[in-house]
mmCIF file of C-alpha atoms in Angstrom:
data_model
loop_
_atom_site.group_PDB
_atom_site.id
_atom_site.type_symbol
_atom_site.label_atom_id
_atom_site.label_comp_id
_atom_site.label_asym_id
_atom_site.label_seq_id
_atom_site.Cartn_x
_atom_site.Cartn_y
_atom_site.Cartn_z
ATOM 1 C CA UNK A 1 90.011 63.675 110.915
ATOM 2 C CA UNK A 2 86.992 65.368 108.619
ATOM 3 C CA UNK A 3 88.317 68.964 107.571
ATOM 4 C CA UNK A 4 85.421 71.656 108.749
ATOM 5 C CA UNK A 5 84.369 73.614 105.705
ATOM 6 C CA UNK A 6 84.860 77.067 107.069
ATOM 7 C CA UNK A 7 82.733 79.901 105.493
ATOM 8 C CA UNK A 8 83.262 83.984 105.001
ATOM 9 C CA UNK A 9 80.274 86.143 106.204
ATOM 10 C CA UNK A 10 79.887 89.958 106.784
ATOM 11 C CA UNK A 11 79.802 91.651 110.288
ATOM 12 C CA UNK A 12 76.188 92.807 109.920
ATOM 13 C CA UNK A 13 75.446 89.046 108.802
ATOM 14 C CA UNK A 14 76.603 87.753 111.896
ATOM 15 C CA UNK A 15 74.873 90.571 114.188
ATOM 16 C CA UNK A 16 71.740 89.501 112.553
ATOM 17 C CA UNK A 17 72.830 85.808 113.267
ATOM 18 C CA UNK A 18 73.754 86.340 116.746
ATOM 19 C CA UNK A 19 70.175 88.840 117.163
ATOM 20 C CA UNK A 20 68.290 85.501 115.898
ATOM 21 C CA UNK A 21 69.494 82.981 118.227
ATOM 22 C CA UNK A 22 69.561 85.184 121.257
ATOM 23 C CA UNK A 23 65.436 86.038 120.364
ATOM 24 C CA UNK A 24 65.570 82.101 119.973
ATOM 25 C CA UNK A 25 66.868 80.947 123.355
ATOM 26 C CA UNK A 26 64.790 83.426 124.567
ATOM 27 C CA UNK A 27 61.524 82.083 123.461
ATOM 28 C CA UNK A 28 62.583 78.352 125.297
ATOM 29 C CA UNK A 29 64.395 76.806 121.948
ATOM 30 C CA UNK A 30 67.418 74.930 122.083
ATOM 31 C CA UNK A 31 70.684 76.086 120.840
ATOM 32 C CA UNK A 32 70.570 73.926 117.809
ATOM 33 C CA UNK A 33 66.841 74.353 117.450
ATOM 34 C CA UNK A 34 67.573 78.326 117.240
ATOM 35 C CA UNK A 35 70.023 77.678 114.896
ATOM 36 C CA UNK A 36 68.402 76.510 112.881
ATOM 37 C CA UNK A 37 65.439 78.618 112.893
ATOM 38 C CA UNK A 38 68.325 81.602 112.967
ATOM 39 C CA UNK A 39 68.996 80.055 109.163
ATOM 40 C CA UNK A 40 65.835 80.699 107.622
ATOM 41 C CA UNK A 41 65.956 84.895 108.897
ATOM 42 C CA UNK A 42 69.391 85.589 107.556
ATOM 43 C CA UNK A 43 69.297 87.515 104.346
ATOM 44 C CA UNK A 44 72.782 86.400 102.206
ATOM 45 C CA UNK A 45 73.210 82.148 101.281
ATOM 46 C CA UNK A 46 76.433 82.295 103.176
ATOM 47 C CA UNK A 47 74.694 83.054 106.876
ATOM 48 C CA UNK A 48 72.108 80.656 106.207
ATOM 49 C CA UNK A 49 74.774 78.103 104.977
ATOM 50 C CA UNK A 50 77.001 78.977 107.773
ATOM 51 C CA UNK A 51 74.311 78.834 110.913
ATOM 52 C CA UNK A 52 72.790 75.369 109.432
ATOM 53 C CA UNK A 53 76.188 73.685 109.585
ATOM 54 C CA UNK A 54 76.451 75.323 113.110
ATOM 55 C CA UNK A 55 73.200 74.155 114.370
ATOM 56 C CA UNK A 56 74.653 70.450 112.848
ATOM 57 C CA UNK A 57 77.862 71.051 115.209
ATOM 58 C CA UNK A 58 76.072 71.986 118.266
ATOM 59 C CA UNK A 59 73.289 69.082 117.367
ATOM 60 C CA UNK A 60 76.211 67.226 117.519
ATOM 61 C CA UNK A 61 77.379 67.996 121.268
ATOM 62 C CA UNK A 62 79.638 70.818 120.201
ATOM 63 C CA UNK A 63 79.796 73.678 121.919
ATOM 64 C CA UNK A 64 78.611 76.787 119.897
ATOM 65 C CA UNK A 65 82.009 78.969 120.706
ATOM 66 C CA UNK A 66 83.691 75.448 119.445
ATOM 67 C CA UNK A 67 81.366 75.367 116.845
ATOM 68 C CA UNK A 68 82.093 79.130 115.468
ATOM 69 C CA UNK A 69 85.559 78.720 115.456
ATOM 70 C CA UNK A 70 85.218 75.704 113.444
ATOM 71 C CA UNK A 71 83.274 77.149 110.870
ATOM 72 C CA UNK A 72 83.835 80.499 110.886
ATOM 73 C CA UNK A 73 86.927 81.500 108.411
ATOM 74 C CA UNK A 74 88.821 84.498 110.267
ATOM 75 C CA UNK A 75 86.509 84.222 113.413
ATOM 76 C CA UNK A 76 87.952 86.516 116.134
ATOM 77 C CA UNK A 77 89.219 84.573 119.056
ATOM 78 C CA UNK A 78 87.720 86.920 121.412
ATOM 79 C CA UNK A 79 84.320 86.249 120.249
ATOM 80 C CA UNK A 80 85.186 82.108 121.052
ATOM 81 C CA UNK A 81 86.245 83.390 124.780
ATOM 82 C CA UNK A 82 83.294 85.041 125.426
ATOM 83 C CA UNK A 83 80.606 82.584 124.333
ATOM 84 C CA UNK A 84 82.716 79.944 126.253
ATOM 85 C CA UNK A 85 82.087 82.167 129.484
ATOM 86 C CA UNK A 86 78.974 82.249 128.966
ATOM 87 C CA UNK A 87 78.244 78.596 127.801
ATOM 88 C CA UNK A 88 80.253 78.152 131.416
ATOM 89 C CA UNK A 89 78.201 80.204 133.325
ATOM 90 C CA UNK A 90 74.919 79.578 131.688
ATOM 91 C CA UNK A 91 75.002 83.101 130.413
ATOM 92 C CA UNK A 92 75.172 82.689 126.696
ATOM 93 C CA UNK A 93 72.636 84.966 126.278
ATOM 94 C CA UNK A 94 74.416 87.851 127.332
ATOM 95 C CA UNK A 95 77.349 86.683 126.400
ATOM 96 C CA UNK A 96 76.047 86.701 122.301
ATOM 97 C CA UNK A 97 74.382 90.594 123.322
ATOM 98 C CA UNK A 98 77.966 91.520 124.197
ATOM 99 C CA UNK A 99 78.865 90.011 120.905
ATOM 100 C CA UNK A 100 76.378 92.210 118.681
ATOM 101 C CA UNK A 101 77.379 95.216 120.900
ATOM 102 C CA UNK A 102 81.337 94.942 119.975
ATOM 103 C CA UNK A 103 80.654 94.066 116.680
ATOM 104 C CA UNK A 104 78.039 97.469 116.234
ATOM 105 C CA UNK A 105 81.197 99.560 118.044
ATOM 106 C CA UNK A 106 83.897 98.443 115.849
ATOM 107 C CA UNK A 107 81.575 99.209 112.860
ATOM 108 C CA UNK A 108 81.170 102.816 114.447
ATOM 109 C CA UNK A 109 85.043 102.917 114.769
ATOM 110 C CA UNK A 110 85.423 102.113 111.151
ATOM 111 C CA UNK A 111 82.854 104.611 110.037
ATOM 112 C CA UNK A 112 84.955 107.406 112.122
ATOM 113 C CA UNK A 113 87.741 107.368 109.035
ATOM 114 C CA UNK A 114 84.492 106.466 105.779
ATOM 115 C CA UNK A 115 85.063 109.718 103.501
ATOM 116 C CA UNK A 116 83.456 109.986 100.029
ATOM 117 C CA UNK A 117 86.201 106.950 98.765
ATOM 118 C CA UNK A 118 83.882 104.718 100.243
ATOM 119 C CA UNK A 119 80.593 106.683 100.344
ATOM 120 C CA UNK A 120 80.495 108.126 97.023
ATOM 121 C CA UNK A 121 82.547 105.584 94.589
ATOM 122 C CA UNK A 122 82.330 107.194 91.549
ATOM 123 C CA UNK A 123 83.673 110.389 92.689
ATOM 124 C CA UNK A 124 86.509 108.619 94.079
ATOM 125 C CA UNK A 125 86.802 106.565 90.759
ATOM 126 C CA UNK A 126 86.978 109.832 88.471
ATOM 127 C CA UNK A 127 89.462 111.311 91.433
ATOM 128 C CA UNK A 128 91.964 108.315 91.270
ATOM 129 C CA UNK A 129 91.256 108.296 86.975
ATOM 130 C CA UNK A 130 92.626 111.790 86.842
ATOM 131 C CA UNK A 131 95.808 111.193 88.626
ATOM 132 C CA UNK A 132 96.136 107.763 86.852
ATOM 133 C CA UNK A 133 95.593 109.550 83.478
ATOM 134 C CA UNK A 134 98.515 112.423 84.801
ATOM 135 C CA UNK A 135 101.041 109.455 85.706
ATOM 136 C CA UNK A 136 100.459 108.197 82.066
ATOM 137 C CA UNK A 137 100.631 111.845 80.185
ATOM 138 C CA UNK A 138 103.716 112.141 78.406
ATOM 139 C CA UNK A 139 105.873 115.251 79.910
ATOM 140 C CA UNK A 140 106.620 117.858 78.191
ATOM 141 C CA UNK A 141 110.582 118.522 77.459
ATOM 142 C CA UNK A 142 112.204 120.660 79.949
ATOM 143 C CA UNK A 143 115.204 122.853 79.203
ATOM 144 C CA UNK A 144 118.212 123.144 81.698
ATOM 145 C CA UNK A 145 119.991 121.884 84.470
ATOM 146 C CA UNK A 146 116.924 119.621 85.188
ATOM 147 C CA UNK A 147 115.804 119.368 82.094
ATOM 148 C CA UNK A 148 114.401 115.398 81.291
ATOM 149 C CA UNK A 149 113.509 113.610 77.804
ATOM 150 C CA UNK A 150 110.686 114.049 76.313
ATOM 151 C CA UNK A 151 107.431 111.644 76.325
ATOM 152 C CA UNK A 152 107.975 109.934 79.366
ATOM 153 C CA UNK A 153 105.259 109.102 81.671
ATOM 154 C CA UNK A 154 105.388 110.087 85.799
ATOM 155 C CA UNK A 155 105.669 106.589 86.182
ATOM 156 C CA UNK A 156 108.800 105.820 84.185
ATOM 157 C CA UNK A 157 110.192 108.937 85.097
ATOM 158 C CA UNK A 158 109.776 107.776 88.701
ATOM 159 C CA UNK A 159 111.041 103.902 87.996
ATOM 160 C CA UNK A 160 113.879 105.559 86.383
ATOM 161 C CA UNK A 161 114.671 107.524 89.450
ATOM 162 C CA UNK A 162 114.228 104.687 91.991
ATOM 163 C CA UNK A 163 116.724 102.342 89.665
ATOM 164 C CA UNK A 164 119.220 104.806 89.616
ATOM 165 C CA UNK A 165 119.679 104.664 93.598
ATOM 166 C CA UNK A 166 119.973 100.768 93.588
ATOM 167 C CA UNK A 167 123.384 101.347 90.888
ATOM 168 C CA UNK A 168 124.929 103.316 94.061
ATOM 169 C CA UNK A 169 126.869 101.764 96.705
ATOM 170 C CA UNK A 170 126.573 103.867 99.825
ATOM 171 C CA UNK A 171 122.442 103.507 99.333
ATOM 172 C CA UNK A 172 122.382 99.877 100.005
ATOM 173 C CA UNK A 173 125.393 100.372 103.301
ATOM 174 C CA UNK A 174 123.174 102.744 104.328
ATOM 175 C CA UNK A 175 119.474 100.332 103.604
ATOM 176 C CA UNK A 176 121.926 97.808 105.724
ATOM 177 C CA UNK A 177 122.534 100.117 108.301
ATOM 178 C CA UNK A 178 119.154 100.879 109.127
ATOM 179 C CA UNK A 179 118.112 97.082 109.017
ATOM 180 C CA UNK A 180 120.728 96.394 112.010
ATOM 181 C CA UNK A 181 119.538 99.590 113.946
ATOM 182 C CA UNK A 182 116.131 98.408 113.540
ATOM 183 C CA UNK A 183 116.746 94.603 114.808
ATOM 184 C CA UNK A 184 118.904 95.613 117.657
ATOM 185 C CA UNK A 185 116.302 98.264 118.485
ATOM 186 C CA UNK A 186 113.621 95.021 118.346
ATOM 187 C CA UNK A 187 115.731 92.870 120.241
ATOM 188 C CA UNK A 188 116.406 94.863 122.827
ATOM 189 C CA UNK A 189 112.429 95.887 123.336
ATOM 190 C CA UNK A 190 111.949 98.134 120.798
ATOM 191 C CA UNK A 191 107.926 99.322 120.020
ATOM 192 C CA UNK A 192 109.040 98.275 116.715
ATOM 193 C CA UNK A 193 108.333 100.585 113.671
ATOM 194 C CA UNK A 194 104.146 100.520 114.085
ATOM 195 C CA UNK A 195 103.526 100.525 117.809
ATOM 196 C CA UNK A 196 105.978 103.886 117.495
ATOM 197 C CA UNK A 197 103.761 105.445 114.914
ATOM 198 C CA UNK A 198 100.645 104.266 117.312
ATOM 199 C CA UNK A 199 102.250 106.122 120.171
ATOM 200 C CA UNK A 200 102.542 108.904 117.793
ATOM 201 C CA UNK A 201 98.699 108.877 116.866
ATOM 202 C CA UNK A 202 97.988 108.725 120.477
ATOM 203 C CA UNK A 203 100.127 111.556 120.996
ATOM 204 C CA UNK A 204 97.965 113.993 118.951
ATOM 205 C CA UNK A 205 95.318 116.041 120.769
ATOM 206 C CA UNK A 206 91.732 114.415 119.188
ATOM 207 C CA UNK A 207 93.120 111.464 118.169
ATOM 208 C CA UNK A 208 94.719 110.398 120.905
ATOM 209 C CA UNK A 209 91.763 111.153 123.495
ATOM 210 C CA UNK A 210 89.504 109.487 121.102
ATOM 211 C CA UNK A 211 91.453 106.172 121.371
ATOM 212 C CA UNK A 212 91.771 106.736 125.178
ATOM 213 C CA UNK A 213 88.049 106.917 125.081
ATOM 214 C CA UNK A 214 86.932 103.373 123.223
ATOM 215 C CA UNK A 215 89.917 101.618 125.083
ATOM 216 C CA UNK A 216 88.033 102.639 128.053
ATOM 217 C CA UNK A 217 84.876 101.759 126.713
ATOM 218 C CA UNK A 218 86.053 98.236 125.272
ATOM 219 C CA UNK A 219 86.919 97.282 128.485
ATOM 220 C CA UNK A 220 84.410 98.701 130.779
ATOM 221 C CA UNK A 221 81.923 96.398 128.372
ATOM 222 C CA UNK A 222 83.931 93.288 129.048
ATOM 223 C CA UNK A 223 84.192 94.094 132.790
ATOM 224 C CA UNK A 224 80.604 94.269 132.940
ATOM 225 C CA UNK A 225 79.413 91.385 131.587
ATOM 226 C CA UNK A 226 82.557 89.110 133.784
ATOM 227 C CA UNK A 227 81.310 91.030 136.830
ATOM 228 C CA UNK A 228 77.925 89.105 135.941
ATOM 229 C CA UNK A 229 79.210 85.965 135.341
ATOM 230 C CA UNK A 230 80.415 83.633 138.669
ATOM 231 C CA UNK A 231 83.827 82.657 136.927
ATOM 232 C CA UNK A 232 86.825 84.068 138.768
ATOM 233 C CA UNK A 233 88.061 87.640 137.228
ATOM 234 C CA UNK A 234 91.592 86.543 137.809
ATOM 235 C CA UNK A 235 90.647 83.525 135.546
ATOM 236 C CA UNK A 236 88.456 85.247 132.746
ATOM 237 C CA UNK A 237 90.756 88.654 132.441
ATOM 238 C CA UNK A 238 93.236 86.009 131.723
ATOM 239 C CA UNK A 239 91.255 84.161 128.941
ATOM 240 C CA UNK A 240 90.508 87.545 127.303
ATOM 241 C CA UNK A 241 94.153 89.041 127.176
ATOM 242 C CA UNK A 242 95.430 85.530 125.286
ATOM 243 C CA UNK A 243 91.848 86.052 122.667
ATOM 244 C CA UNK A 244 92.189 90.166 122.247
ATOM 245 C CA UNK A 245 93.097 91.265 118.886
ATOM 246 C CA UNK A 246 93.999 94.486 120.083
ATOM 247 C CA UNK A 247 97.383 95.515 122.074
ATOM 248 C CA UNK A 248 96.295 97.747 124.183
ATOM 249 C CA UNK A 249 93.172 95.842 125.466
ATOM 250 C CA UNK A 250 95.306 92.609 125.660
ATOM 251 C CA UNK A 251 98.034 94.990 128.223
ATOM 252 C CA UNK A 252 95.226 95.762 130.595
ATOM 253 C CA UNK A 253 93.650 92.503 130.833
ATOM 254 C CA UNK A 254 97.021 90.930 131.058
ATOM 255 C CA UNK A 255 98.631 93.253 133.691
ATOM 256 C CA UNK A 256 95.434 93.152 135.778
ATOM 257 C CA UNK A 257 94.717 89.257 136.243
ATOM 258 C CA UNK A 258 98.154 89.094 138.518
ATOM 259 C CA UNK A 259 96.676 91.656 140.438
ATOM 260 C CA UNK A 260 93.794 89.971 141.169
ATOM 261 C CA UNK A 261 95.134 86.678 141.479
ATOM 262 C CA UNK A 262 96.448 87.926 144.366
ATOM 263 C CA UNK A 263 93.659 89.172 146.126
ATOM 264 C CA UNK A 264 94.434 92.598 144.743
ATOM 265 C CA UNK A 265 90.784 95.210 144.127
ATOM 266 C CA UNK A 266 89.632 95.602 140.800
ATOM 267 C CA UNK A 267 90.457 99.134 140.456
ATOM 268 C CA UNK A 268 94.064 98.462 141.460
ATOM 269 C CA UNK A 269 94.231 95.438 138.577
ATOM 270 C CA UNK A 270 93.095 98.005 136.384
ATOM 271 C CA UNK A 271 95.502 100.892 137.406
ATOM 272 C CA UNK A 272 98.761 98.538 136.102
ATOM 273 C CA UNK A 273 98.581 98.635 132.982
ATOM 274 C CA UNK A 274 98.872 102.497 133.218
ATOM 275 C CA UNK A 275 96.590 103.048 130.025
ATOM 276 C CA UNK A 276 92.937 103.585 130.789
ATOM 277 C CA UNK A 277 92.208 107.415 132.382
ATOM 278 C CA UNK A 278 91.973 108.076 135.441
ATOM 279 C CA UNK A 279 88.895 108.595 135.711
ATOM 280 C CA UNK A 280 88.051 105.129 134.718
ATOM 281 C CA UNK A 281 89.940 104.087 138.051
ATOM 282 C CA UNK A 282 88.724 106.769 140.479
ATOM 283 C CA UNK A 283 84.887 106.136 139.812
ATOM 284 C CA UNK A 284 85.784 102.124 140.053
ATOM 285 C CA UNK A 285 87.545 102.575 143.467
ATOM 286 C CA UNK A 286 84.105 104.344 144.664
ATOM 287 C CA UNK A 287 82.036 101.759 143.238
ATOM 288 C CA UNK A 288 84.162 99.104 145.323
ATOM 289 C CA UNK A 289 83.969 101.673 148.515
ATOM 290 C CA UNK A 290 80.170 102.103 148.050
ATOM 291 C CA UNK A 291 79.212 98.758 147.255
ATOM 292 C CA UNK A 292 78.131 99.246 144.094
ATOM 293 C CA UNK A 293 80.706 98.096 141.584
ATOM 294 C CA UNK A 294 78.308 97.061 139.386
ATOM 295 C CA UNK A 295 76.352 99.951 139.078
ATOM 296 C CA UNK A 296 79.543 102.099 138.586
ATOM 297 C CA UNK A 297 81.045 99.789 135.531
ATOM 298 C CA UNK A 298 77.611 100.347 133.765
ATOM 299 C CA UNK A 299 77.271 103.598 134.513
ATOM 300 C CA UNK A 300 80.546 104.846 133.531
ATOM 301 C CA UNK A 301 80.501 102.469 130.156
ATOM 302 C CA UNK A 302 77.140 104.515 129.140
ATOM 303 C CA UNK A 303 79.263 107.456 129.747
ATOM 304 C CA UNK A 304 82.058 106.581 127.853
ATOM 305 C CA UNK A 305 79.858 105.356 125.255
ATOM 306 C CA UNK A 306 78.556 108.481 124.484
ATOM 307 C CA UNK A 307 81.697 110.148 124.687
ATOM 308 C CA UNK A 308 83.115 108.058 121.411
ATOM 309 C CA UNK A 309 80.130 109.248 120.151
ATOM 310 C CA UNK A 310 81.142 112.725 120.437
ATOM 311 C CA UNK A 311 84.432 112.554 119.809
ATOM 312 C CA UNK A 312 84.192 110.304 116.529
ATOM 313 C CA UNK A 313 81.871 113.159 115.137
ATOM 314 C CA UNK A 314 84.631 116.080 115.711
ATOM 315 C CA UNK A 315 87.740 113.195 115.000
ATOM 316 C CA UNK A 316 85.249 112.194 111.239
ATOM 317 C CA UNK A 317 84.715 115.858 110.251
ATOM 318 C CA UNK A 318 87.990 116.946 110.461
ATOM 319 C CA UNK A 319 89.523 113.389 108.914
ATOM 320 C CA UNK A 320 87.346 114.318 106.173
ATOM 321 C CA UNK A 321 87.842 117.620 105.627
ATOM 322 C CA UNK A 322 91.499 117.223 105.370
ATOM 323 C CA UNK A 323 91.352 114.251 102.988
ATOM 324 C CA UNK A 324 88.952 116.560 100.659
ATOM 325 C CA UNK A 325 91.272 119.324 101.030
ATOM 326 C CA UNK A 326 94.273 117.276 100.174
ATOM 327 C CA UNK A 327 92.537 115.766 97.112
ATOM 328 C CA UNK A 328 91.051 119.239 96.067
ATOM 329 C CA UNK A 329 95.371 120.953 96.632
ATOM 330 C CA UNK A 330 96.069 117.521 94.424
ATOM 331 C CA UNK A 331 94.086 118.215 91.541
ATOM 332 C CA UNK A 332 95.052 122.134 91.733
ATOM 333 C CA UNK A 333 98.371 120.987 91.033
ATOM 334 C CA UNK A 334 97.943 118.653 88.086
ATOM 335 C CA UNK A 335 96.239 121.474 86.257
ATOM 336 C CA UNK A 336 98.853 123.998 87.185
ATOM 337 C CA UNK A 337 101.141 122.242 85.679
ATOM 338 C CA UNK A 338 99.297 122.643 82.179
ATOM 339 C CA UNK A 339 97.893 119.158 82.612
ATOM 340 C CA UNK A 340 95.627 118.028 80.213
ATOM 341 C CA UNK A 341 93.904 114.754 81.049
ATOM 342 C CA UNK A 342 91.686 114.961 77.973
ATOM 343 C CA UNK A 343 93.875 115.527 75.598
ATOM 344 C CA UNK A 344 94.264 112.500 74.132
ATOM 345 C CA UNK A 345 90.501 112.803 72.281
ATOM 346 C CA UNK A 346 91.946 115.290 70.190
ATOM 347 C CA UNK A 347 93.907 112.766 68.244
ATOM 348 C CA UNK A 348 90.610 110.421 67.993
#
């Protein structure tokens, strides 16, 4: 069997991709027609590359969710899911504007923790040089109790310090210790070491209503566009909780299909899981009381939308402000310590 050459491309390369093709099979082209005319608007070699050998596949008879999983290195399996709804249901056009609408949210979630590192590089260059050039200084000799030799680097000193505990015996019973604690913890349904310091994150007043907020929003946008679309919930919540990436969205989608499997309302699917507010569940029974589900799922996404909005703007300032103020304490205490980064151009 031929090996598909898979190819790398950015998010905002594959928005513009996905923008292209839905314009495309909007004007009356064909999926490998739009394709193909997709190729010639994208900016980088790599989309164009990428959407020509596409437009090949689906020339071919291939499905397009087949065909981005085939070429796509790293595709998300969610994105597959929901073009093959949509391919199913002769939706694909919505099903690529959900697409470009995920992939603009998770860009906006991203941007929530972007301080100067990534903003302004060369401050965050000079930051990192001046604690590399302190881990490098020689230290000065100490008298004492305490005192260490002179000339050695923070980084020796340190390598020194973490060899010494591997020459004593009760640090590796005790390393060994913890290892069993930890596997019998796992084995017996343990969180396991990261979902604890999620639930720990989630805990904390902003941060934890801000992720309560885009899980809410997440799903609400997958609800609406399956409420569109004539395949079965009970069927598509199912496909989505094996493609999610994420945990949490997987749990509700996987402790709702059951429910409606059964016969079971939507807001009652929804309630399982136990993690989307209740709000989220109280507006959705009305919807289903009123008649007007579908109307309720939009409106309440809008709402929630908006709501990240806010929240990522308080949750970003004060991320950044106490990275700065960390880095500015940092650099207080190199120089209080009568460090002298520069010193060295003395001796030139």
């Amino acid at each position: 069997m031929e090996m598909a050459e898979r190819g790398r491309i950015s998010e905002g390369d594959l928005e513009t991709l996905l923008y292209l093709v839905e314009t495309g099979l909007e004007g009356g082209a064909g999926m490998d027609r739009a394709l193909a005319v997709a190729a010639e608007g994208c900016e980088t070699p790599e989309a164009r590359l990428l959407a020509r050998r596409m437009a090949g596949d689906v020339a071919g008879g291939m499905p397009l969710s087949l065909a981005i999983g085939r070429r796509l290195e790293e595709g998300p399996a969610l994105a597959g899911t929901i073009l093959a709804i949509g391919e199913a249901t002769g939706r694909i056009d919505a099903a690529m504007a959900l697409l470009r609408r995920v992939i603009v949210w998770g860009r906006r979630y991203r941007e929530v923790f972007s301080t100067w590192f990534v903003n302004w590089p060369k401050l965050s260059g000079a930051f990192w040089g001046l604690v590399l050039l302190y881990a490098l200084t020689p230290a000065e000799p100490e008298v004492g109790y305490f005192s260490r030799p002179p000339d050695q680097p923070l980084l020796i000193r340190l390598a020194g310090w973490l060899m010494s505990w591997t020459e004593e015996p009760l640090a590796w019973i005790l390393v060994a210790l913890l290892g069993l604690w930890y596997a019998i913890w796992r084995s017996r349904g343990g969180i396991g070491l990261r979902g604890a310091v999620r639930r720990f994150l989630l805990w904390l007043p902003w941060i934890g209503r801000y992720e309560r907020s885009r899980l809410a929003a997440d799903t609400l946008r997958l609800v609406a566009f399956l409420l569109d679309s004539p395949v079965p919930l009970a069927t598509a919540f199912e496909q989505v909780a094996s493609a999610a990436d994420r945990r949490d969205l997987a749990t509700v989608f996987r402790s709702a299909a059951p429910i409606l499997k059964n016969g079971g309302s939507l807001s009652m699917a929804l309630s399982v899981s136990g993690l989307l507010p209740h709000r989220v569940i109280s507006t959705i029974v009305s919807g289903e009381e009123l008649g007007m589900l579908q109307e309720m799922v939009m409106w309440l996404l809008e709402t929630y939308e908006r709501q990240v909005d806010q929240e990522a703007e308080v949750l970003g300032a004060l991320f950044t402000g106490g990275v700065i103020i960390g880095q500015l304490a940092l650099l207080f205490g190199l120089f209080s310590t009568t460090y002298q980064p520069f010193a060295w151009l003395a001796v030139l």
